[in-house]
Amino acid sequence: MASPEEAGGPARSQNGRDGHSTSLPAGRSERGHRLTAIGPSRAPSAAPLSWQRAGSGGGGRAEAARRGMEPAGAPPQGCAPAREAEEPPGSPALPAEEPQGGQPAGAPPGEGAPPAAAERERGRRGAGPQGPPGRATRGRGRRAPGRRGGEEGGRAARRPRVTVDSSKAKTSLEALKISLRQLRWREFPFGRRLPCDIYWHGVSFHDNDIFSGQVNKFPGMTEMVRKITLSRAVRTMQDLFPLEYNFYPRSWILPEEFPLFVTEVRMMKDSDPSWKPTFIVKPDGGCQGEGIYLIKDPSDIRLTGSIQSRPAVVQEYICKPLLVDKLKFDIRLYVLLKSLEPLEIYIAKDGLSRFCTEPYQEPTLKNLHQVFMHLTNYSLNIHSGNFIHSDNVNTGSKRTFSSILCRLSSRGADVKKLWSDIISLVIKTIIALTPELKVYYQSDIPAGKPGPTCFQILGFDILLMKNLKPMLLEVNANPSMRIEHEQELSPGVFENVPSPVDEEVKVAVIRDTLRLVDPQKKKRKDVQ
């Protein structure tokens, strides 16, 4: 069993003077968390992202790959040294392959000094090849700092900075600004006439005037992860691979499948009279908990009015969730879809745990309407008088996921298996969405025509059952990247207050995403 620290203990900051992360010894964490590659192009031996590729391998590893899971004990590779990759969630942020300060990724502690300090040290020792003691190579000792240290510094200084258009960033703007300052990239908050390297949009891909660079949204993603579309995609895979896709609750689409819903529930009750189900109804286009309600019987669905004009998904409610401090909670994990072809996915090694604000009880007719007990939506619970804003990632109504893993590990839970199950869930969900996503992508950005490449951060909402089985609740195409919350000073008067827990997780996610899509990285590799 991993130690509590290895299992995702609270992150500890250890940043370099220039704002870039320095490498840490094993078992240490810095502020932010590494994004772990789980795509086949970056990690051939890890879980693949399509079953077509999985068939190319052999032996037990290929069988594990076919099932969309990592082989036991095989950490993701290709994004960090093996020693670091073996660490479960809560590990350091992914270091850039060549950080802006000139520090190579994976360098041992002590080699991460700022460039100026490194130049001073090089000057003391004499740059260039060292001759025998007492023999300073004539001329070479004087030339070397200029030829090597100086030239390297000159190249770094002359290297064009990555440009980012943040004019449409909206709610992610503050976290994006912090990330760009840490990376020392150039921001254009009001747009730019000349093309930028990266365009950061807040809602969806909607700009047909971008002909180059990268955009942080995929065409069609918003439509693909709506509740009904996601449900259809996953149910299609459930029909084909029922054992592989058992992480999604039984669901029906309303109003078109209402007769089927009634019939199937009646049949299940007849076969098992002890079954006392609860169902949760979610409007298709709803967000932030709007319009969600619980029912005990299909006859309780509000068919008149809104359900006819506003379709919904009804799902079997998970009545036995894992509780922490007697409270129900869910997990918001951040997943980066970096590329569709080849399919390349990264998963942030920390996320947020959002708690209900009333002690949980299994649903009954009396407590069905107590939203603060049953619904984990932050936007709902923030209005509860029991909501706790905390500066500590281990307490309060919003905590880091790594703090939950640390707590589970201390109780003897197998957090490595839990993390493996979560990775499997993420891979299989995106596999279910990929075919239609490709259609949208090729329609908006046809091959051979000028256009940007795309990447996108998704928010996966996951609920842990009492037996630690992760269940997918929904996928959010535009997860909130706000790092502050509103505080009511007096009736109707609010101010924005920094949220340390949000900043801890979200800035790391955006910063490491930018590092992964860094357009200068490939150019530097080619030069090297």
Coordinates of C-alpha atoms in Angstrom, one line a residue:
M1 CA 0.0 0.0 0.0
A2 CA 1.3 3.4 -0.9
S3 CA 2.1 5.9 1.9
P4 CA -0.4 8.7 2.4
E5 CA 2.0 11.1 0.8
E6 CA 2.4 8.9 -2.3
A7 CA -1.4 8.4 -2.4
G8 CA -2.0 12.0 -3.2
G9 CA -1.2 14.1 -0.1
P10 CA -1.7 17.9 -0.1
A11 CA 0.4 19.6 -2.7
R12 CA 3.4 21.6 -1.4
S13 CA 4.8 24.6 -3.3
Q14 CA 8.4 24.6 -4.3
N15 CA 8.7 26.9 -7.2
G16 CA 11.9 28.4 -8.6
R17 CA 12.6 32.1 -8.4
D18 CA 11.6 32.7 -11.9
G19 CA 8.1 31.2 -11.3
H20 CA 8.9 27.9 -13.0
S21 CA 8.6 24.6 -11.3
T22 CA 11.8 22.9 -10.2
S23 CA 12.2 19.2 -10.1
L24 CA 11.7 17.5 -6.7
P25 CA 12.9 14.3 -5.0
A26 CA 10.6 11.3 -5.1
G27 CA 7.6 11.6 -2.8
R28 CA 7.6 15.4 -2.9
S29 CA 4.9 17.5 -4.4
E30 CA 4.9 21.0 -5.7
R31 CA 2.1 23.4 -6.4
G32 CA 0.0 21.9 -9.2
H33 CA 0.0 18.4 -10.5
R34 CA 1.4 16.7 -13.4
L35 CA -0.8 15.9 -16.4
T36 CA -0.2 12.3 -17.2
A37 CA -0.2 11.1 -20.8
I38 CA -2.3 8.0 -21.4
G39 CA -2.4 8.1 -25.2
P40 CA -0.7 5.4 -27.3
S41 CA 1.4 7.9 -29.3
R42 CA 3.0 9.0 -26.1
A43 CA 2.8 5.8 -24.1
P44 CA 2.9 2.7 -26.3
S45 CA 2.9 0.3 -23.3
A46 CA 0.1 2.1 -21.4
A47 CA -3.6 1.8 -22.1
P48 CA -4.5 2.6 -25.7
L49 CA -7.1 5.1 -26.8
S50 CA -8.6 2.9 -29.5
W51 CA -9.3 -0.8 -29.7
Q52 CA -7.9 -0.9 -33.2
R53 CA -4.4 -0.1 -32.0
A54 CA -4.7 -2.3 -29.0
G55 CA -4.7 -5.3 -31.2
S56 CA -1.2 -4.6 -32.4
G57 CA 0.5 -5.7 -29.2
G58 CA 0.8 -9.2 -27.9
G59 CA 0.6 -11.1 -24.6
G60 CA -1.0 -10.0 -21.4
R61 CA -0.1 -6.3 -22.0
A62 CA -2.1 -6.4 -25.2
E63 CA -5.1 -7.9 -23.4
A64 CA -4.9 -5.2 -20.8
A65 CA -4.7 -2.7 -23.5
R66 CA -7.7 -4.1 -25.3
R67 CA -9.7 -3.6 -22.1
G68 CA -8.6 0.1 -22.0
M69 CA -6.7 -0.3 -18.7
E70 CA -3.1 0.0 -17.8
P71 CA -1.2 -3.2 -17.1
A72 CA -0.9 -3.8 -13.4
G73 CA 2.1 -1.9 -12.1
A74 CA 2.8 -0.3 -15.4
P75 CA 2.9 3.5 -15.0
P76 CA 2.1 5.8 -17.9
Q77 CA 5.3 6.7 -19.8
G78 CA 6.4 9.3 -22.2
C79 CA 5.6 12.4 -20.2
A80 CA 7.9 12.1 -17.2
P81 CA 10.7 9.9 -15.9
A82 CA 9.5 6.5 -14.7
R83 CA 10.2 7.2 -11.1
E84 CA 7.9 10.2 -11.2
A85 CA 5.3 8.5 -13.4
E86 CA 4.8 5.8 -10.8
E87 CA 3.5 8.3 -8.3
P88 CA -0.3 8.2 -8.0
P89 CA -2.4 11.4 -8.1
G90 CA -0.9 14.3 -6.1
S91 CA 2.4 14.3 -7.9
P92 CA 4.2 17.4 -9.2
A93 CA 3.1 19.3 -12.2
L94 CA 4.5 18.2 -15.5
P95 CA 7.7 20.0 -16.1
A96 CA 8.2 21.5 -19.6
E97 CA 10.7 19.5 -21.6
E98 CA 12.8 22.6 -21.7
P99 CA 11.5 25.2 -19.2
Q100 CA 11.7 28.8 -20.2
G101 CA 14.6 29.4 -17.8
G102 CA 16.7 26.8 -19.6
Q103 CA 16.4 24.1 -17.0
P104 CA 16.1 20.6 -18.6
A105 CA 13.2 18.5 -17.4
G106 CA 14.0 15.9 -14.8
A107 CA 17.2 17.6 -13.6
P108 CA 18.1 16.7 -10.1
P109 CA 17.7 19.2 -7.3
G110 CA 20.4 21.8 -7.3
E111 CA 20.5 22.0 -11.1
G112 CA 17.4 24.2 -11.3
A113 CA 19.1 27.5 -10.4
P114 CA 18.0 30.6 -12.3
P115 CA 19.9 31.4 -15.4
A116 CA 21.8 34.2 -13.9
A117 CA 23.0 32.1 -11.0
A118 CA 23.9 29.3 -13.4
E119 CA 26.0 31.8 -15.4
R120 CA 27.8 33.1 -12.3
E121 CA 28.6 29.5 -11.2
R122 CA 29.8 28.7 -14.7
G123 CA 32.0 31.8 -14.6
R124 CA 33.6 30.7 -11.3
R125 CA 34.4 27.2 -12.5
G126 CA 35.4 28.3 -16.0
A127 CA 33.0 27.2 -18.7
G128 CA 33.8 24.7 -21.3
P129 CA 35.9 21.5 -21.0
Q130 CA 38.0 21.5 -17.9
G131 CA 41.7 21.0 -18.3
P132 CA 44.1 19.4 -15.7
P133 CA 44.3 21.3 -12.5
G134 CA 46.4 24.4 -12.8
R135 CA 46.2 24.5 -16.6
A136 CA 43.8 27.0 -17.9
T137 CA 43.4 26.4 -21.6
R138 CA 44.6 29.6 -23.2
G139 CA 41.8 31.5 -24.7
R140 CA 39.2 28.8 -24.2
G141 CA 38.5 29.8 -20.6
R142 CA 37.7 33.3 -21.7
R143 CA 35.8 32.4 -24.8
A144 CA 33.7 29.6 -23.4
P145 CA 31.2 31.7 -21.4
G146 CA 30.5 33.6 -24.6
R147 CA 30.5 30.6 -26.9
R148 CA 28.5 28.3 -24.7
G149 CA 26.8 29.9 -21.8
G150 CA 26.5 33.2 -23.6
E151 CA 25.3 31.7 -26.9
E152 CA 22.8 29.5 -25.1
G153 CA 21.6 32.5 -23.1
G154 CA 21.5 34.6 -26.3
R155 CA 19.4 31.9 -28.1
A156 CA 17.0 31.8 -25.2
A157 CA 16.8 35.6 -25.2
R158 CA 16.2 35.7 -29.0
R159 CA 13.7 32.8 -29.0
P160 CA 10.3 34.3 -29.9
R161 CA 7.9 34.1 -27.1
V162 CA 4.7 32.1 -27.5
T163 CA 1.7 34.5 -28.2
V164 CA -1.7 33.9 -26.8
D165 CA -4.9 35.7 -27.7
S166 CA -7.0 35.8 -24.5
S167 CA -9.7 38.3 -25.7
K168 CA -12.4 35.6 -25.5
A169 CA -11.2 33.7 -22.4
K170 CA -14.1 34.9 -20.2
T171 CA -14.3 33.1 -16.8
S172 CA -10.9 31.4 -17.2
L173 CA -9.1 34.7 -17.7
E174 CA -7.6 35.2 -14.3
A175 CA -6.1 31.6 -14.1
L176 CA -4.9 32.0 -17.7
K177 CA -3.2 35.3 -16.9
I178 CA -1.4 33.7 -13.9
S179 CA -0.3 30.7 -16.1
L180 CA 1.0 33.0 -18.8
R181 CA 3.0 35.0 -16.3
Q182 CA 4.6 31.9 -14.9
L183 CA 5.5 30.7 -18.4
R184 CA 6.6 34.2 -19.5
W185 CA 4.5 34.0 -22.6
R186 CA 3.1 37.0 -24.4
E187 CA -0.6 37.7 -23.8
F188 CA -2.8 39.8 -26.2
P189 CA -5.9 40.5 -24.0
F190 CA -7.6 42.6 -26.8
G191 CA -6.7 40.4 -29.7
R192 CA -4.1 40.9 -32.4
R193 CA -4.0 41.7 -36.1
L194 CA -1.2 39.3 -36.7
P195 CA -1.8 35.6 -36.1
C196 CA -1.2 34.2 -32.5
D197 CA 0.2 30.9 -31.6
I198 CA -2.7 30.0 -29.3
Y199 CA -6.3 31.3 -29.1
W200 CA -8.0 30.8 -25.8
H201 CA -11.8 30.8 -26.0
G202 CA -14.2 30.7 -23.1
V203 CA -17.2 28.8 -24.4
S204 CA -16.9 27.1 -27.8
F205 CA -15.1 27.1 -31.1
H206 CA -16.9 29.8 -33.1
D207 CA -14.3 31.8 -35.0
N208 CA -14.0 31.1 -38.7
D209 CA -11.4 33.7 -39.2
I210 CA -8.6 31.7 -37.5
F211 CA -6.5 30.0 -40.1
S212 CA -3.4 28.9 -38.1
G213 CA -2.2 28.3 -34.6
Q214 CA -4.1 26.4 -32.0
V215 CA -7.6 26.9 -30.4
N216 CA -8.6 25.5 -27.0
K217 CA -11.9 24.2 -28.3
F218 CA -13.0 21.4 -30.6
P219 CA -15.9 22.1 -33.0
G220 CA -19.0 20.2 -31.9
M221 CA -17.7 19.4 -28.4
T222 CA -20.4 21.3 -26.6
E223 CA -23.1 19.4 -28.5
M224 CA -21.3 16.0 -28.0
V225 CA -21.3 16.2 -24.2
R226 CA -24.8 17.4 -23.7
K227 CA -26.7 15.0 -21.4
I228 CA -28.7 13.3 -24.1
T229 CA -25.9 13.0 -26.7
L230 CA -23.5 11.7 -24.1
S231 CA -26.1 9.2 -22.9
R232 CA -26.7 8.0 -26.4
A233 CA -23.0 7.5 -27.2
V234 CA -22.3 5.6 -24.0
R235 CA -25.4 3.5 -24.3
T236 CA -24.4 2.5 -27.8
M237 CA -21.1 1.2 -26.4
Q238 CA -22.9 -0.5 -23.5
D239 CA -24.9 -2.5 -26.0
L240 CA -21.7 -3.6 -27.7
F241 CA -19.5 -4.0 -24.6
P242 CA -21.7 -4.2 -21.5
L243 CA -19.0 -5.2 -19.1
E244 CA -16.6 -2.5 -20.2
Y245 CA -19.1 0.3 -20.0
N246 CA -20.7 -0.5 -16.6
F247 CA -19.5 2.8 -15.1
Y248 CA -22.6 4.7 -16.4
P249 CA -25.9 4.5 -14.6
R250 CA -29.0 3.1 -16.4
S251 CA -30.6 6.0 -18.3
W252 CA -33.5 6.8 -20.5
I253 CA -34.2 9.8 -22.8
L254 CA -37.4 11.8 -22.2
P255 CA -39.9 12.2 -23.6
E256 CA -39.3 9.8 -26.4
E257 CA -38.3 6.8 -24.2
F258 CA -40.9 7.4 -21.5
P259 CA -43.0 4.3 -22.3
L260 CA -39.8 2.2 -22.4
F261 CA -38.8 3.7 -19.0
V262 CA -42.1 2.8 -17.5
T263 CA -42.1 -0.7 -18.9
E264 CA -38.5 -1.6 -17.9
V265 CA -38.9 -0.3 -14.4
R266 CA -42.1 -2.3 -13.9
M267 CA -40.4 -5.4 -15.2
M268 CA -37.4 -4.9 -12.9
K269 CA -39.7 -4.4 -9.9
D270 CA -41.7 -7.5 -10.8
S271 CA -38.5 -9.6 -10.9
D272 CA -37.2 -8.2 -7.7
P273 CA -39.9 -6.9 -5.3
S274 CA -37.2 -5.7 -2.8
W275 CA -35.9 -3.2 -5.3
K276 CA -36.8 0.3 -4.2
P277 CA -35.2 2.6 -6.8
T278 CA -34.7 6.3 -6.9
F279 CA -34.3 8.2 -10.2
I280 CA -32.8 11.5 -11.0
V281 CA -34.1 13.7 -13.8
K282 CA -31.7 16.0 -15.6
P283 CA -32.7 18.6 -18.3
D284 CA -30.6 18.1 -21.4
G285 CA -29.3 21.7 -21.6
G286 CA -29.3 22.3 -17.9
C287 CA -26.2 23.3 -16.0
Q288 CA -25.2 24.2 -12.4
G289 CA -28.0 21.9 -11.1
E290 CA -30.8 23.8 -12.7
G291 CA -34.0 21.8 -13.1
I292 CA -32.7 18.6 -11.5
Y293 CA -35.1 16.7 -9.3
L294 CA -35.4 13.2 -7.8
I295 CA -38.4 10.8 -8.1
K296 CA -39.3 7.4 -6.7
D297 CA -41.6 6.2 -9.5
P298 CA -42.0 7.0 -13.3
S299 CA -45.4 8.4 -12.6
D300 CA -43.8 11.2 -10.7
I301 CA -42.1 12.7 -13.8
R302 CA -43.4 16.1 -14.7
L303 CA -44.5 15.3 -18.2
T304 CA -46.6 18.3 -18.8
G305 CA -45.0 21.6 -19.8
S306 CA -41.3 21.7 -19.5
I307 CA -40.4 18.1 -20.3
Q308 CA -42.2 18.3 -23.7
S309 CA -40.4 21.4 -24.8
R310 CA -37.2 20.6 -22.9
P311 CA -35.9 17.0 -23.3
A312 CA -34.2 15.4 -20.3
V313 CA -32.3 12.3 -19.2
V314 CA -33.6 10.2 -16.3
Q315 CA -31.0 8.0 -14.6
E316 CA -31.0 5.5 -11.8
Y317 CA -29.8 7.4 -8.7
I318 CA -26.8 6.0 -6.9
C319 CA -28.1 5.4 -3.4
K320 CA -24.9 4.1 -1.8
P321 CA -22.2 6.7 -2.5
L322 CA -18.9 6.9 -0.6
L323 CA -19.2 9.4 2.2
V324 CA -16.6 11.6 3.8
D325 CA -17.5 13.2 7.1
K326 CA -21.0 11.8 6.6
L327 CA -21.4 13.9 3.4
K328 CA -21.9 13.0 -0.2
F329 CA -19.4 14.4 -2.7
D330 CA -18.4 14.1 -6.3
I331 CA -15.1 14.6 -8.1
R332 CA -14.4 17.1 -10.9
L333 CA -11.4 15.8 -12.9
Y334 CA -9.8 17.7 -15.7
V335 CA -9.1 15.8 -18.9
L336 CA -7.1 17.3 -21.8
L337 CA -8.0 16.0 -25.3
K338 CA -4.9 17.1 -27.1
S339 CA -5.5 15.5 -30.4
L340 CA -8.2 13.5 -32.2
E341 CA -5.9 11.9 -34.8
P342 CA -3.8 10.4 -33.3
L343 CA -6.1 10.3 -30.3
E344 CA -4.1 11.7 -27.4
I345 CA -5.5 12.2 -23.9
Y346 CA -4.0 13.6 -20.7
I347 CA -5.6 13.5 -17.2
A348 CA -4.7 16.0 -14.5
K349 CA -3.4 14.2 -11.4
D350 CA -5.5 16.3 -9.1
G351 CA -9.0 17.7 -9.2
L352 CA -11.7 19.1 -7.0
S353 CA -14.0 17.3 -4.6
R354 CA -17.4 19.1 -4.2
F355 CA -19.4 18.3 -1.1
C356 CA -23.0 18.4 -0.2
T357 CA -23.8 20.6 2.9
E358 CA -26.2 18.3 4.7
P359 CA -25.4 14.8 6.1
Y360 CA -26.5 12.2 3.6
Q361 CA -29.4 9.8 4.1
E362 CA -30.7 7.4 1.5
P363 CA -33.6 8.9 -0.5
T364 CA -37.1 8.6 0.9
L365 CA -40.3 10.4 0.0
K366 CA -39.6 12.8 2.9
N367 CA -36.1 13.9 1.9
L368 CA -36.2 13.7 -1.9
H369 CA -36.4 17.5 -2.2
Q370 CA -33.5 18.2 0.0
V371 CA -31.0 19.3 -2.7
F372 CA -28.2 20.1 -0.2
M373 CA -28.2 16.4 0.8
H374 CA -28.5 14.8 -2.6
L375 CA -27.0 17.1 -5.2
T376 CA -23.3 17.9 -5.1
N377 CA -23.4 20.8 -7.5
Y378 CA -21.2 23.6 -6.2
S379 CA -23.6 26.3 -7.7
L380 CA -26.4 24.9 -5.5
N381 CA -24.6 24.2 -2.3
I382 CA -22.9 27.6 -2.3
H383 CA -26.2 29.0 -1.2
S384 CA -26.5 26.7 1.8
G385 CA -25.9 28.2 5.2
N386 CA -23.6 25.2 5.9
F387 CA -21.3 25.8 3.0
I388 CA -17.7 26.2 4.3
H389 CA -15.1 28.2 2.4
S390 CA -11.7 27.0 3.5
D391 CA -8.1 27.9 2.8
N392 CA -7.1 24.3 3.6
V393 CA -7.3 21.8 0.7
N394 CA -8.2 19.1 3.3
T395 CA -11.3 20.7 4.8
G396 CA -14.4 22.7 3.7
S397 CA -17.1 22.1 1.1
K398 CA -14.6 22.1 -1.7
R399 CA -11.3 20.2 -1.4
T400 CA -8.7 18.7 -3.6
F401 CA -9.2 15.2 -4.9
S402 CA -5.6 14.3 -3.7
S403 CA -6.6 15.1 -0.1
I404 CA -9.5 12.5 -0.5
L405 CA -7.1 9.9 -1.9
C406 CA -4.7 10.6 1.0
R407 CA -7.5 10.0 3.4
L408 CA -8.6 6.8 1.7
S409 CA -5.0 5.5 1.6
S410 CA -4.6 6.0 5.3
R411 CA -7.6 3.8 5.8
G412 CA -6.1 1.0 3.7
A413 CA -7.9 1.6 0.4
D414 CA -6.3 0.6 -2.8
V415 CA -6.0 4.0 -4.4
K416 CA -3.8 2.7 -7.2
K417 CA -6.6 0.5 -8.4
L418 CA -9.1 3.4 -8.0
W419 CA -6.9 5.6 -10.1
S420 CA -6.6 2.9 -12.8
D421 CA -10.4 2.5 -12.8
I422 CA -10.8 6.3 -13.3
I423 CA -8.3 6.3 -16.2
S424 CA -10.2 3.5 -17.8
L425 CA -13.5 5.3 -17.4
V426 CA -12.0 8.5 -19.0
I427 CA -10.5 6.6 -22.0
K428 CA -13.7 4.6 -22.8
T429 CA -15.9 7.7 -22.5
I430 CA -13.8 9.6 -25.0
I431 CA -13.7 6.6 -27.3
A432 CA -17.5 6.6 -27.3
L433 CA -17.5 10.3 -28.3
T434 CA -14.7 10.2 -30.9
P435 CA -16.5 9.1 -34.1
E436 CA -19.0 12.0 -34.1
L437 CA -16.3 14.5 -32.8
K438 CA -14.3 13.6 -35.9
V439 CA -17.3 14.4 -38.1
Y440 CA -17.7 17.8 -36.5
Y441 CA -14.0 18.5 -36.8
Q442 CA -13.6 17.5 -40.5
S443 CA -16.7 19.6 -41.3
D444 CA -15.4 22.8 -39.7
I445 CA -11.7 22.3 -40.5
P446 CA -11.5 20.1 -43.7
A447 CA -8.2 18.4 -44.3
G448 CA -5.9 20.3 -46.6
K449 CA -7.5 23.7 -46.0
P450 CA -6.0 26.4 -43.8
G451 CA -7.3 26.2 -40.2
P452 CA -6.1 25.8 -36.6
T453 CA -5.5 22.7 -34.7
C454 CA -7.6 22.1 -31.6
F455 CA -7.3 20.9 -28.0
Q456 CA -9.7 21.1 -25.1
I457 CA -9.9 20.7 -21.4
L458 CA -13.0 18.7 -20.3
G459 CA -14.5 18.4 -16.9
F460 CA -15.4 14.9 -15.9
D461 CA -17.9 14.6 -13.0
I462 CA -17.4 11.3 -11.2
L463 CA -19.1 9.8 -8.2
L464 CA -17.4 7.1 -6.0
M465 CA -19.7 4.3 -4.8
K466 CA -19.2 2.9 -1.3
N467 CA -17.1 0.1 -2.8
L468 CA -14.9 2.7 -4.5
K469 CA -16.2 2.0 -8.0
P470 CA -16.2 5.3 -10.0
M471 CA -19.4 6.2 -11.8
L472 CA -19.6 8.8 -14.6
L473 CA -22.2 11.4 -13.9
E474 CA -21.6 13.8 -16.8
V475 CA -18.9 15.5 -18.9
N476 CA -18.6 19.3 -19.1
A477 CA -17.2 20.9 -22.2
N478 CA -16.6 24.2 -20.4
P479 CA -15.6 23.4 -16.9
S480 CA -15.4 26.5 -14.7
M481 CA -11.8 27.8 -14.3
R482 CA -12.7 30.6 -11.9
I483 CA -10.3 30.9 -9.0
E484 CA -12.4 33.1 -6.9
H485 CA -15.9 32.9 -5.4
E486 CA -18.6 35.5 -4.6
Q487 CA -19.0 36.5 -1.0
E488 CA -22.1 38.4 0.2
L489 CA -21.0 41.4 2.2
S490 CA -24.6 42.6 2.8
P491 CA -28.0 41.8 1.2
G492 CA -27.5 42.1 -2.5
V493 CA -23.8 43.3 -2.2
F494 CA -21.1 40.8 -3.3
E495 CA -17.4 40.8 -3.8
N496 CA -15.0 38.3 -5.4
V497 CA -12.8 36.5 -2.9
P498 CA -9.8 34.4 -3.9
S499 CA -10.3 30.6 -3.6
P500 CA -7.0 28.9 -2.7
V501 CA -8.3 25.4 -3.5
D502 CA -9.5 26.4 -6.9
E503 CA -6.2 28.3 -7.7
E504 CA -4.2 25.3 -6.5
V505 CA -5.7 23.0 -9.0
K506 CA -6.9 25.1 -11.9
V507 CA -3.8 27.2 -12.5
A508 CA -1.7 24.1 -12.6
V509 CA -4.2 22.5 -15.1
I510 CA -4.0 25.5 -17.5
R511 CA -0.3 26.1 -17.1
D512 CA 0.6 22.4 -17.8
T513 CA -1.9 22.3 -20.7
L514 CA -0.1 25.3 -22.3
R515 CA 3.2 23.5 -21.8
L516 CA 1.9 20.4 -23.5
V517 CA 0.7 22.4 -26.6
D518 CA 3.7 24.7 -26.6
P519 CA 4.3 25.3 -30.4
Q520 CA 7.9 26.1 -29.7
K521 CA 8.6 22.7 -28.3
K522 CA 8.6 20.9 -31.6
K523 CA 10.8 23.6 -33.1
R524 CA 13.3 23.3 -30.2
K525 CA 13.4 19.5 -30.6
D526 CA 14.0 19.8 -34.4
V527 CA 16.9 22.2 -33.7
Q528 CA 18.4 19.9 -31.1

